[in-house]
Amino acid sequence: MTPTSIALNRFGLGYRRDAPLPSDASGWLKRQIAAFDPAPPALGDRAIGSAEFRRVVEDSFAYRDERNEARKMAGNVEERRKMAQSRKQQVRNRLVGDIALRARIALESETPFMERMVHFWSNHFAVSADKPHVPLLVGPYEFGAIRPHIGGYFKDMLKAASLHPAMLAYLDQFRSQGPASQAAKAREKRGALERGLNENLGREILELHTLGVGGGYTQEDVKELAKALTGWTLQGIPYAKRARPQENGAAFFGWIHEPGSRTVLGRTYAEGQAGQAFAILDDLAEHPSTARFIATKLARHFAGDVPPEPLVDRLARTFTESGGHLPTVYEALIDAPEPWVEQPVKFRQPWEWAVGMLRASGDIALADRQFVQMMRALGQEVWLPGSPAGWDDREGSWAGSNALLRRIEAAERFAAETRLDDARELAEAMFPGSLSETTAQTIRGAESNEMGFALLLVSPEMMRR
């Protein structure tokens, strides 16, 4: 691979049809850091504000109540079914629209390296639309909590993502109640069942978002962080009507917050209501284990499934010295030699393969639902990872025979829709100076231009970056 091809495909999202090829690969990438627009015009009002989050959550609870009411309705089974289906379709339409919007931004972006970083960080702070309330929140989560912070400090993105309504709903944080909170005491006095402390978010912040496994935390740290996080909940939920709305669209309800100081990783944090969690997250963001964990994930994403230790060391040092300033870390990544090796180092995930295919063709018009169906067929449904760990980006997760067959089927289907005149010319633009003679001969020998395009889409150059 040439530097230009590496910049386009390993760092970016692939060649965009009719776009000029960069003459200065590393400079082109660095200029994107400053040029990135976190709120492009296509986004419109989907990075919704605090009042809108309340309405979304209220709508979600209304959907639940209507569904429960429908189940109670006697006799008219058809009416019950129609009521449930109508509401479910409304939720589904919003989710499909947000997924299509994410794809459209990626296809049209003139800063594809930074768009790749949006997808990287969204997967790092993964949430899934298969949990109640999340389908209506997941789009605004990426648009409003991830995109605005990829060009800033890690600690700000950590706080924005961890305390966003989508994350609070996904990991059931909004249900968590301090064991010594006013709410717990009142429930005990009434003889009501205890709601209980939920440790999910505290555990995932330590294990998946900051320190990583083996990063030096204990189960007691998980519990202490979970207690500090109590009180963070959703606007619009019935039992927290007196909660204070927060700027990020969440709410803080002191009634369920665990009082007192908390000790995490040996440091004690005074009682501070909502601010207690902020203080802990700020320190976690700058912990040496966090620097190494983030550096390892970045190195794995850009330099191979087995991240080179020298690159990890340099990125971790840059992260620490800059206080987690992400643009500085990106520049260190671009300046490093390891991501620029000539051999392909990564197998493309379905998302980046599909986006690369559509960016290159430039003329395949997919309906919103078609794109969602394609990603389901390829095995990587958008915003539906199998766990809070997000999608794995190593080859073993994506290079199985069935997965490859699905890509071949998708390539044939979409090659039939393109009106491209010359697959050979497109191949040279997609992989400048990097197209193997074998692939070039295969495309030249195709029975038709359509077949040539399909073969290009499943070529080794397109499968790897």
Short mmCIF file of C-alpha atoms in Angstrom, two decimals, residues 396-405:
data_model
loop_
_atom_site.label_atom_id
_atom_site.label_comp_id
_atom_site.label_asym_id
_atom_site.label_seq_id
_atom_site.Cartn_x
_atom_site.Cartn_y
_atom_site.Cartn_z
CA GLY A 396 -11.17 -13.53 13.79
CA SER A 397 -14.56 -11.93 14.40
CA TRP A 398 -15.21 -11.05 10.73
CA ALA A 399 -13.29 -13.34 8.36
CA GLY A 400 -15.36 -16.52 8.67
CA SER A 401 -16.67 -18.26 5.56
CA ASN A 402 -20.31 -17.30 6.17
CA ALA A 403 -19.37 -13.65 6.72
CA LEU A 404 -17.40 -13.60 3.47
CA LEU A 405 -20.29 -15.19 1.59
#
